[in-house]
Amino acid sequence: MQRVTRMKRSILITGGAGFIGSHVVRLFVTKYPDYHIINLDKLTYAGNLANLKDIENAPNYTFVRADICDFDTVCSLFGQYSIDGVIHLAAESHVDRSIKDPFTFARTNVLGTLSLLQAAKHHWNGEWAGKRFYHISTDEVYGALQFDGSLFHETTKYDPHSPYSASKASSDHFVRAFHDTYGMPTLVTNCSNNYGPYQFPEKLIPLFINNIRHGKPLPVYGKGENVRDWLYVVDHARAIDTIFHNGKDGETYNIGGFNEWKNIDIVKVLIKTVDRLLGNAPGTSEHLITYVTDRPGHDLRYAIDSTKLKTELGWEPSLQFEEGIEKTVRWYLDHQEWMDNITSGEYEKYYDDMYKNR
Ligand code: NAD
Ligand code: TYD
């Protein structure tokens, strides 16, 4: 393990080998050379160190493979690295998996968050100045909207429907309870659906890009009428940076780009873009659309109001959706090896080998 000295801050980022976490780690490691960034990740099926290849040797970066539920290990990391800030992204994140295996979601998302909170409380011991515990959450905790133009606000009552959103809602409440009960300086943000490079190909956008490329069916749940509000992942990472540094203790901020799309319309955009970039005639892949049985409890519509974040902290998305989707499709087409390593299971050997050689 490398020695890092004279760092201004020591920040524990959990889940940094996942989709959003890898963008946050990359942003903090490159933008803040005087911060020590400790990436704590269990490397579940969703964690992939190849997502961070470009910064893995940076002098201000340390990777630790551990489970956030392992309280003793988490506690010792706080001491070992004198952690003064936490940006907590580690979670089980896929709704369909939560329907099959809710226990794992309760364990990681609820108990894992509690383990981190307790370790922070224990280590900081009431000296809150300069400390920050920032919990990354989802707009799915607010439940489902109708097609009536309404939006989720920071004050919207929680109404989670899936085991995933129920577990995230519970963890949000624990974070707020630590603020209200012990005075811990906490932040919670609830963000809309993210898309962009390095997303695990079980989620709609990377799964469908890969299937179109390989001429495989595109399983659209129900009638494809459900609406999601999409944000480019790098804009989410920028928002996390802004909020971590300038957000007010104890506050909640919604993050979103006012960018609602029906699933079926997204699928058509993906087909058009992939076909164009592969040089196929327009409409070539439309026959791949396959309507399948709907997801149980499928939330109809998500739409987030992020006005508070814009007016109070000045954050706005930097990319229009058309630009973001074009970049994203190009990235997946240009990184077929990254995708193949996942679909073949090869990526899981990468860190096993790395650990064996230490
Ligand atoms: P992801 O599934 O791609 O990555 C999760 C990461 O957490 C993986 O690297 C995994 O190895 C790690 N992890 C899982 N269990 C762990 C454990 N017990 N201990 C340590 N590490 C563990 O998820 P993502 O899409 O990047 O989401 C990151 C966070 O953002 C989650 O908290 C999620 O709820 C939230 N979020 C996601 C979205 C989205 O659209 N993806 C939107 C809003 C909020
Ligand atoms: P997903 O990427 O799983 O995100 P979330 O469920 O957290 O919103 O799904 C986005 C939308 O796409 C959601 O309405 C479910 C739908 N969907 C499909 O229609 N087919 C699929 O194969 C997947 C994975 C998702």
Short mmCIF file of C-alpha atoms and ligand atoms in Angstrom, two decimals:
data_model
loop_
_atom_site.label_atom_id
_atom_site.label_comp_id
_atom_site.label_asym_id
_atom_site.label_seq_id
_atom_site.Cartn_x
_atom_site.Cartn_y
_atom_site.Cartn_z
CA MET A 1 0.00 0.00 0.00
CA GLN A 2 1.43 3.38 -0.95
CA ARG A 3 2.11 6.07 1.62
CA VAL A 4 0.25 9.33 1.02
CA THR A 5 1.41 12.32 2.99
CA ARG A 6 0.32 15.95 3.50
CA MET A 7 -3.10 15.46 1.97
CA LYS A 8 -5.67 18.17 2.64
CA ARG A 9 -8.53 15.69 3.00
CA SER A 10 -8.97 11.96 3.28
CA ILE A 11 -12.17 10.87 1.59
CA LEU A 12 -13.69 7.41 1.67
CA ILE A 13 -15.69 6.72 -1.48
CA THR A 14 -17.68 3.48 -1.26
CA GLY A 15 -18.77 1.59 -4.36
CA GLY A 16 -16.11 3.32 -6.44
CA ALA A 17 -15.63 0.33 -8.75
CA GLY A 18 -19.25 0.50 -9.89
CA PHE A 19 -20.86 2.62 -12.57
CA ILE A 20 -21.44 6.01 -10.91
CA GLY A 21 -18.77 5.48 -8.25
CA SER A 22 -16.03 5.06 -10.85
CA HIS A 23 -16.91 8.44 -12.37
CA VAL A 24 -16.90 10.06 -8.92
CA VAL A 25 -13.54 8.49 -8.02
CA ARG A 26 -12.04 9.59 -11.34
CA LEU A 27 -13.31 13.15 -10.90
CA PHE A 28 -12.03 13.49 -7.32
CA VAL A 29 -8.65 11.82 -7.96
CA THR A 30 -7.91 14.03 -10.97
CA LYS A 31 -9.48 17.29 -9.78
CA TYR A 32 -8.13 17.19 -6.22
CA PRO A 33 -4.52 15.97 -6.24
CA ASP A 34 -4.22 17.12 -2.62
CA TYR A 35 -7.04 14.82 -1.45
CA HIS A 36 -6.39 11.19 -0.61
CA ILE A 37 -9.21 9.15 -2.18
CA ILE A 38 -9.83 5.73 -0.64
CA ASN A 39 -12.11 3.59 -2.75
CA LEU A 40 -13.79 0.89 -0.64
CA ASP A 41 -15.55 -1.70 -2.75
CA LYS A 42 -16.46 -5.33 -2.21
CA LEU A 43 -16.24 -6.04 -5.96
CA THR A 44 -19.58 -7.76 -6.28
CA TYR A 45 -20.69 -8.77 -9.77
CA ALA A 46 -21.26 -5.01 -10.38
CA GLY A 47 -17.77 -3.88 -9.33
CA ASN A 48 -15.15 -3.79 -12.05
CA LEU A 49 -11.65 -2.42 -11.53
CA ALA A 50 -11.26 -2.04 -15.28
CA ASN A 51 -13.54 0.99 -14.87
CA LEU A 52 -10.65 2.76 -13.11
CA LYS A 53 -7.66 1.56 -15.10
CA ASP A 54 -6.70 5.09 -16.14
CA ILE A 55 -6.25 6.31 -12.54
CA GLU A 56 -5.33 3.15 -10.63
CA ASN A 57 -1.71 4.23 -10.17
CA ALA A 58 -2.43 7.83 -9.17
CA PRO A 59 -0.42 8.77 -6.03
CA ASN A 60 -3.51 10.09 -4.22
CA TYR A 61 -5.60 6.94 -4.82
CA THR A 62 -5.94 3.78 -2.72
CA PHE A 63 -8.21 0.84 -3.44
CA VAL A 64 -9.43 -1.37 -0.60
CA ARG A 65 -11.47 -4.48 -1.24
CA ALA A 66 -13.91 -4.87 1.65
CA ASP A 67 -17.57 -5.24 2.50
CA ILE A 68 -19.28 -2.17 3.99
CA CYS A 69 -21.18 -4.57 6.27
CA ASP A 70 -17.92 -5.66 7.89
CA PHE A 71 -18.03 -3.16 10.76
CA ASP A 72 -14.60 -3.98 12.21
CA THR A 73 -12.85 -3.51 8.89
CA VAL A 74 -14.73 -0.29 8.15
CA CYS A 75 -13.83 1.03 11.63
CA SER A 76 -10.17 0.24 11.19
CA LEU A 77 -10.13 2.01 7.80
CA PHE A 78 -11.43 5.20 9.41
CA GLY A 79 -8.52 5.08 11.85
CA GLN A 80 -5.87 3.95 9.38
CA TYR A 81 -6.62 6.70 6.85
CA SER A 82 -8.00 9.41 9.20
CA ILE A 83 -11.11 9.67 7.09
CA ASP A 84 -12.82 13.06 7.31
CA GLY A 85 -15.33 12.71 4.48
CA VAL A 86 -17.49 9.87 3.20
CA ILE A 87 -19.21 9.69 -0.17
CA HIS A 88 -21.31 6.56 0.04
CA LEU A 89 -22.36 4.92 -3.22
CA ALA A 90 -21.89 1.21 -2.49
CA ALA A 91 -25.20 -0.56 -2.94
CA GLU A 92 -27.08 -3.30 -4.66
CA SER A 93 -28.61 -1.21 -7.43
CA HIS A 94 -30.73 -3.28 -9.80
CA VAL A 95 -34.50 -3.40 -9.28
CA ASP A 96 -34.98 -6.76 -11.06
CA ARG A 97 -32.38 -8.42 -8.81
CA SER A 98 -34.08 -6.92 -5.74
CA ILE A 99 -37.33 -8.62 -6.74
CA LYS A 100 -35.55 -12.00 -6.77
CA ASP A 101 -33.31 -11.48 -3.74
CA PRO A 102 -34.52 -8.74 -1.35
CA PHE A 103 -32.35 -9.96 1.56
CA THR A 104 -29.11 -9.00 -0.14
CA PHE A 105 -30.54 -5.52 -0.73
CA ALA A 106 -31.54 -5.10 2.91
CA ARG A 107 -28.13 -6.33 4.05
CA THR A 108 -25.96 -4.12 1.86
CA ASN A 109 -28.14 -1.06 1.46
CA VAL A 110 -29.56 -0.83 4.97
CA LEU A 111 -27.09 -2.62 7.28
CA GLY A 112 -24.09 -1.59 5.20
CA THR A 113 -25.08 2.07 5.42
CA LEU A 114 -25.64 1.72 9.16
CA SER A 115 -22.23 0.12 9.54
CA LEU A 116 -20.58 3.11 7.82
CA LEU A 117 -22.58 5.60 9.88
CA GLN A 118 -21.64 3.88 13.14
CA ALA A 119 -17.98 3.71 12.14
CA ALA A 120 -17.99 7.43 11.24
CA LYS A 121 -19.72 8.32 14.52
CA HIS A 122 -17.27 6.21 16.49
CA HIS A 123 -14.20 7.65 14.75
CA TRP A 124 -15.31 11.30 14.66
CA ASN A 125 -16.46 11.05 18.27
CA GLY A 126 -18.57 14.21 18.27
CA GLU A 127 -15.91 16.39 16.65
CA TRP A 128 -17.94 17.26 13.61
CA ALA A 129 -15.98 20.27 12.30
CA GLY A 130 -14.63 19.54 8.81
CA LYS A 131 -16.46 16.18 8.65
CA ARG A 132 -19.08 15.12 6.13
CA PHE A 133 -21.11 11.97 5.50
CA TYR A 134 -22.70 12.15 2.06
CA HIS A 135 -25.18 9.43 1.08
CA ILE A 136 -26.06 8.92 -2.60
CA SER A 137 -29.63 7.85 -3.14
CA THR A 138 -32.28 7.56 -5.82
CA ASP A 139 -35.51 9.27 -6.83
CA GLU A 140 -37.15 5.81 -6.71
CA VAL A 141 -37.73 6.29 -2.96
CA TYR A 142 -40.50 8.77 -3.83
CA GLY A 143 -42.57 6.09 -5.58
CA ALA A 144 -44.37 6.52 -8.88
CA LEU A 145 -45.94 9.53 -10.59
CA GLN A 146 -48.92 9.55 -12.95
CA PHE A 147 -48.87 11.19 -16.39
CA ASP A 148 -49.94 14.53 -14.94
CA GLY A 149 -46.83 16.71 -15.20
CA SER A 150 -46.10 16.40 -11.46
CA LEU A 151 -42.50 16.19 -10.23
CA PHE A 152 -40.65 14.77 -7.21
CA HIS A 153 -39.55 17.53 -4.84
CA GLU A 154 -37.25 17.25 -1.83
CA THR A 155 -40.41 17.37 0.33
CA THR A 156 -42.27 14.61 -1.54
CA LYS A 157 -43.39 11.87 0.85
CA TYR A 158 -41.43 8.62 0.55
CA ASP A 159 -43.47 5.82 -1.05
CA PRO A 160 -41.07 3.10 -2.27
CA HIS A 161 -42.49 0.12 -4.15
CA SER A 162 -39.62 -2.21 -5.06
CA PRO A 163 -37.37 -3.98 -2.55
CA TYR A 164 -34.53 -1.87 -4.04
CA SER A 165 -36.26 1.45 -3.39
CA ALA A 166 -37.51 0.27 0.02
CA SER A 167 -33.92 -0.52 1.03
CA LYS A 168 -32.65 2.84 -0.25
CA ALA A 169 -35.49 4.66 1.54
CA SER A 170 -34.54 2.93 4.78
CA SER A 171 -30.88 3.88 4.39
CA ASP A 172 -31.84 7.53 3.67
CA HIS A 173 -33.82 7.57 6.93
CA PHE A 174 -30.87 6.16 8.88
CA VAL A 175 -28.59 8.89 7.51
CA ARG A 176 -31.06 11.62 8.48
CA ALA A 177 -31.52 9.98 11.90
CA PHE A 178 -27.76 10.25 12.52
CA HIS A 179 -27.96 13.96 11.71
CA ASP A 180 -31.00 14.57 13.90
CA THR A 181 -29.94 12.35 16.80
CA TYR A 182 -26.17 12.76 17.02
CA GLY A 183 -25.58 15.96 15.03
CA MET A 184 -23.52 14.20 12.34
CA PRO A 185 -23.00 16.50 9.33
CA THR A 186 -24.84 14.52 6.65
CA LEU A 187 -26.08 15.08 3.12
CA VAL A 188 -28.54 13.01 1.10
CA THR A 189 -29.13 13.34 -2.61
CA ASN A 190 -31.82 11.64 -4.66
CA CYS A 191 -30.92 11.37 -8.32
CA SER A 192 -32.82 10.26 -11.42
CA ASN A 193 -31.74 7.41 -13.75
CA ASN A 194 -28.13 7.71 -14.90
CA TYR A 195 -26.68 6.66 -18.24
CA GLY A 196 -23.20 6.76 -19.75
CA PRO A 197 -19.94 4.77 -19.95
CA TYR A 198 -19.16 1.87 -17.58
CA GLN A 199 -22.78 1.00 -16.69
CA PHE A 200 -23.28 -2.70 -16.00
CA PRO A 201 -25.10 -4.25 -18.96
CA GLU A 202 -28.12 -5.41 -16.99
CA LYS A 203 -29.54 -1.87 -17.08
CA LEU A 204 -31.71 -0.73 -19.98
CA ILE A 205 -29.33 1.44 -22.01
CA PRO A 206 -26.09 -0.63 -22.09
CA LEU A 207 -28.04 -3.90 -22.34
CA PHE A 208 -29.97 -2.68 -25.35
CA ILE A 209 -26.96 -1.12 -27.10
CA ASN A 210 -25.13 -4.44 -26.78
CA ASN A 211 -28.15 -6.46 -27.92
CA ILE A 212 -28.70 -4.24 -30.97
CA ARG A 213 -25.06 -4.63 -31.90
CA HIS A 214 -25.38 -8.42 -31.72
CA GLY A 215 -28.85 -8.66 -33.28
CA LYS A 216 -30.38 -9.99 -30.06
CA PRO A 217 -33.98 -9.33 -28.87
CA LEU A 218 -34.70 -6.15 -26.90
CA PRO A 219 -36.99 -7.16 -24.00
CA VAL A 220 -39.29 -4.15 -23.45
CA TYR A 221 -41.29 -4.60 -20.23
CA GLY A 222 -45.06 -4.20 -20.61
CA LYS A 223 -45.96 -1.74 -23.34
CA GLY A 224 -42.81 0.36 -22.98
CA GLU A 225 -44.97 3.25 -21.73
CA ASN A 226 -43.10 3.75 -18.42
CA VAL A 227 -41.23 7.04 -18.13
CA ARG A 228 -37.78 7.60 -16.67
CA ASP A 229 -35.87 10.86 -16.24
CA TRP A 230 -32.31 10.43 -17.58
CA LEU A 231 -29.08 12.17 -16.53
CA TYR A 232 -25.59 11.73 -18.01
CA VAL A 233 -23.43 10.10 -15.33
CA VAL A 234 -20.62 12.68 -15.55
CA ASP A 235 -23.15 15.38 -14.72
CA HIS A 236 -24.18 13.36 -11.66
CA ALA A 237 -20.52 13.16 -10.60
CA ARG A 238 -20.20 16.96 -11.07
CA ALA A 239 -23.30 17.45 -8.91
CA ILE A 240 -21.82 15.20 -6.19
CA ASP A 241 -18.63 17.31 -6.23
CA THR A 242 -20.64 20.55 -5.90
CA ILE A 243 -22.84 19.20 -3.12
CA PHE A 244 -20.02 17.53 -1.18
CA HIS A 245 -18.17 20.86 -1.06
CA ASN A 246 -20.99 23.40 -0.86
CA GLY A 247 -24.14 21.61 0.32
CA LYS A 248 -25.62 22.51 3.70
CA ASP A 249 -25.35 19.99 6.53
CA GLY A 250 -28.50 17.95 7.08
CA GLU A 251 -29.96 18.90 3.69
CA THR A 252 -31.43 16.84 0.89
CA TYR A 253 -30.95 17.78 -2.77
CA ASN A 254 -32.70 16.28 -5.78
CA ILE A 255 -30.50 15.77 -8.86
CA GLY A 256 -31.97 15.53 -12.34
CA GLY A 257 -31.90 17.09 -15.78
CA PHE A 258 -35.63 17.60 -16.55
CA ASN A 259 -35.30 14.92 -19.21
CA GLU A 260 -38.25 12.51 -19.27
CA TRP A 261 -38.47 9.72 -21.81
CA LYS A 262 -40.87 6.83 -22.38
CA ASN A 263 -38.90 3.58 -22.47
CA ILE A 264 -40.07 2.71 -25.98
CA ASP A 265 -38.91 6.10 -27.29
CA ILE A 266 -35.47 5.58 -25.73
CA VAL A 267 -35.31 2.15 -27.37
CA LYS A 268 -36.08 3.73 -30.76
CA VAL A 269 -33.38 6.37 -30.27
CA LEU A 270 -30.88 3.63 -29.37
CA ILE A 271 -31.82 1.57 -32.45
CA LYS A 272 -31.49 4.62 -34.71
CA THR A 273 -28.15 5.64 -33.25
CA VAL A 274 -26.55 2.18 -33.20
CA ASP A 275 -27.75 1.40 -36.74
CA ARG A 276 -26.38 4.73 -38.02
CA LEU A 277 -23.01 4.31 -36.30
CA LEU A 278 -22.67 0.72 -37.55
CA GLY A 279 -23.56 1.80 -41.09
CA ASN A 280 -26.81 -0.21 -41.17
CA ALA A 281 -29.80 1.01 -43.18
CA PRO A 282 -32.29 2.99 -41.04
CA GLY A 283 -34.77 0.68 -39.31
CA THR A 284 -32.56 -2.42 -39.64
CA SER A 285 -32.82 -3.36 -35.94
CA GLU A 286 -36.43 -2.38 -35.23
CA HIS A 287 -37.59 -5.99 -35.53
CA LEU A 288 -35.56 -6.75 -32.36
CA ILE A 289 -38.13 -4.97 -30.16
CA THR A 290 -39.83 -7.71 -28.12
CA TYR A 291 -42.59 -6.85 -25.66
CA VAL A 292 -42.28 -9.09 -22.59
CA THR A 293 -44.17 -9.57 -19.32
CA ASP A 294 -44.03 -6.42 -17.24
CA ARG A 295 -41.79 -6.07 -14.18
CA PRO A 296 -43.91 -6.68 -11.03
CA GLY A 297 -44.73 -3.38 -9.31
CA HIS A 298 -43.18 -1.45 -12.22
CA ASP A 299 -43.27 2.26 -11.32
CA LEU A 300 -45.08 4.18 -14.04
CA ARG A 301 -43.18 7.45 -14.13
CA TYR A 302 -40.25 9.20 -12.43
CA ALA A 303 -39.55 12.91 -12.90
CA ILE A 304 -37.40 15.03 -10.67
CA ASP A 305 -37.39 18.71 -9.82
CA SER A 306 -33.79 19.80 -9.25
CA THR A 307 -34.54 23.54 -8.97
CA LYS A 308 -33.16 23.68 -5.40
CA LEU A 309 -29.77 22.42 -6.55
CA LYS A 310 -29.67 24.95 -9.38
CA THR A 311 -30.81 27.98 -7.38
CA GLU A 312 -28.87 27.25 -4.16
CA LEU A 313 -25.67 25.68 -5.51
CA GLY A 314 -25.62 26.70 -9.18
CA TRP A 315 -25.40 23.16 -10.64
CA GLU A 316 -26.88 22.43 -14.05
CA PRO A 317 -26.42 19.48 -16.41
CA SER A 318 -23.75 20.19 -19.02
CA LEU A 319 -25.02 17.83 -21.74
CA GLN A 320 -28.20 17.74 -23.76
CA PHE A 321 -29.67 14.25 -23.98
CA GLU A 322 -29.06 13.87 -27.74
CA GLU A 323 -25.37 14.63 -27.18
CA GLY A 324 -25.17 12.33 -24.15
CA ILE A 325 -26.77 9.40 -25.95
CA GLU A 326 -24.52 9.84 -28.98
CA LYS A 327 -21.42 9.85 -26.71
CA THR A 328 -22.73 6.85 -24.78
CA VAL A 329 -23.52 4.70 -27.82
CA ARG A 330 -20.14 5.56 -29.36
CA TRP A 331 -18.40 4.66 -26.08
CA TYR A 332 -20.01 1.20 -25.89
CA LEU A 333 -19.33 0.50 -29.57
CA ASP A 334 -15.70 1.59 -29.13
CA HIS A 335 -15.25 -0.46 -25.92
CA GLN A 336 -16.50 -3.83 -27.05
CA GLU A 337 -13.67 -5.47 -25.12
CA TRP A 338 -14.93 -3.96 -21.86
CA MET A 339 -18.39 -5.33 -22.64
CA ASP A 340 -17.09 -8.75 -23.75
CA ASN A 341 -15.05 -9.07 -20.54
CA ILE A 342 -18.25 -8.64 -18.57
CA THR A 343 -20.51 -10.83 -20.64
CA SER A 344 -17.88 -13.60 -20.60
CA GLY A 345 -17.23 -13.19 -16.85
CA GLU A 346 -13.55 -12.49 -17.61
CA TYR A 347 -13.60 -9.19 -15.66
CA GLU A 348 -14.01 -11.00 -12.36
CA LYS A 349 -10.66 -12.71 -12.89
CA TYR A 350 -8.91 -9.35 -13.26
CA TYR A 351 -8.99 -8.54 -9.58
CA ASP A 352 -8.63 -12.12 -8.43
CA ASP A 353 -5.33 -12.22 -10.34
CA MET A 354 -4.34 -8.81 -9.04
CA TYR A 355 -4.89 -9.94 -5.45
CA LYS A 356 -3.10 -13.24 -5.92
CA ASN A 357 -0.01 -11.34 -7.08
CA ARG A 358 0.21 -9.07 -4.02
P1 NAD B 1 -23.50 -0.28 -9.38
O1 NAD B 1 -24.33 -1.48 -9.11
O2 NAD B 1 -22.96 -0.06 -10.74
O3 NAD B 1 -22.25 -0.26 -8.39
C1 NAD B 1 -22.37 -0.56 -7.02
C2 NAD B 1 -20.96 -0.76 -6.46
O4 NAD B 1 -21.10 -1.05 -5.07
C3 NAD B 1 -20.20 -1.94 -7.09
O5 NAD B 1 -18.88 -1.55 -7.40
C4 NAD B 1 -20.23 -3.01 -6.01
O6 NAD B 1 -19.10 -3.87 -6.04
C5 NAD B 1 -20.25 -2.15 -4.74
N1 NAD B 1 -20.84 -2.87 -3.61
C6 NAD B 1 -22.01 -3.55 -3.60
N2 NAD B 1 -22.20 -4.11 -2.38
C7 NAD B 1 -21.14 -3.76 -1.62
C8 NAD B 1 -20.77 -4.01 -0.27
N3 NAD B 1 -21.53 -4.78 0.54
N4 NAD B 1 -19.62 -3.48 0.20
C9 NAD B 1 -18.84 -2.71 -0.61
N5 NAD B 1 -19.12 -2.47 -1.90
C10 NAD B 1 -20.27 -2.98 -2.40
O7 NAD B 1 -24.39 0.95 -8.89
P2 NAD B 1 -24.52 2.42 -9.50
O8 NAD B 1 -25.54 2.40 -10.57
O9 NAD B 1 -23.18 2.96 -9.76
O10 NAD B 1 -25.16 3.18 -8.24
C11 NAD B 1 -24.32 3.74 -7.25
C12 NAD B 1 -25.19 4.41 -6.20
O11 NAD B 1 -26.01 5.41 -6.80
C13 NAD B 1 -26.16 3.44 -5.51
O12 NAD B 1 -26.22 3.78 -4.16
C14 NAD B 1 -27.49 3.70 -6.21
O13 NAD B 1 -28.57 3.43 -5.33
C15 NAD B 1 -27.38 5.18 -6.51
N6 NAD B 1 -28.14 5.65 -7.69
C16 NAD B 1 -28.02 5.00 -8.90
C17 NAD B 1 -28.71 5.50 -10.00
C18 NAD B 1 -28.55 4.85 -11.35
O14 NAD B 1 -29.26 5.24 -12.30
N7 NAD B 1 -27.66 3.90 -11.55
C19 NAD B 1 -29.53 6.62 -9.87
C20 NAD B 1 -29.63 7.25 -8.62
C21 NAD B 1 -28.92 6.75 -7.54
P1 TYD B 2 -33.41 0.06 -15.40
O1 TYD B 2 -32.26 0.44 -16.27
O2 TYD B 2 -33.42 -1.31 -14.80
O3 TYD B 2 -33.55 1.19 -14.27
P2 TYD B 2 -34.72 1.40 -13.15
O4 TYD B 2 -35.54 0.19 -13.06
O5 TYD B 2 -33.92 1.64 -11.90
O6 TYD B 2 -35.48 2.61 -13.59
O7 TYD B 2 -34.75 0.22 -16.25
C1 TYD B 2 -35.12 1.44 -16.85
C2 TYD B 2 -36.51 1.24 -17.42
O8 TYD B 2 -36.43 0.29 -18.49
C3 TYD B 2 -37.49 0.68 -16.42
O9 TYD B 2 -38.78 1.27 -16.64
C4 TYD B 2 -37.55 -0.80 -16.75
C5 TYD B 2 -37.28 -0.82 -18.24
N1 TYD B 2 -36.56 -2.03 -18.74
C6 TYD B 2 -37.10 -2.77 -19.81
O10 TYD B 2 -38.16 -2.44 -20.36
N2 TYD B 2 -36.40 -3.87 -20.24
C7 TYD B 2 -35.23 -4.26 -19.66
O11 TYD B 2 -34.64 -5.29 -20.08
C8 TYD B 2 -34.69 -3.49 -18.58
C9 TYD B 2 -33.41 -3.88 -17.90
C10 TYD B 2 -35.39 -2.37 -18.15
#
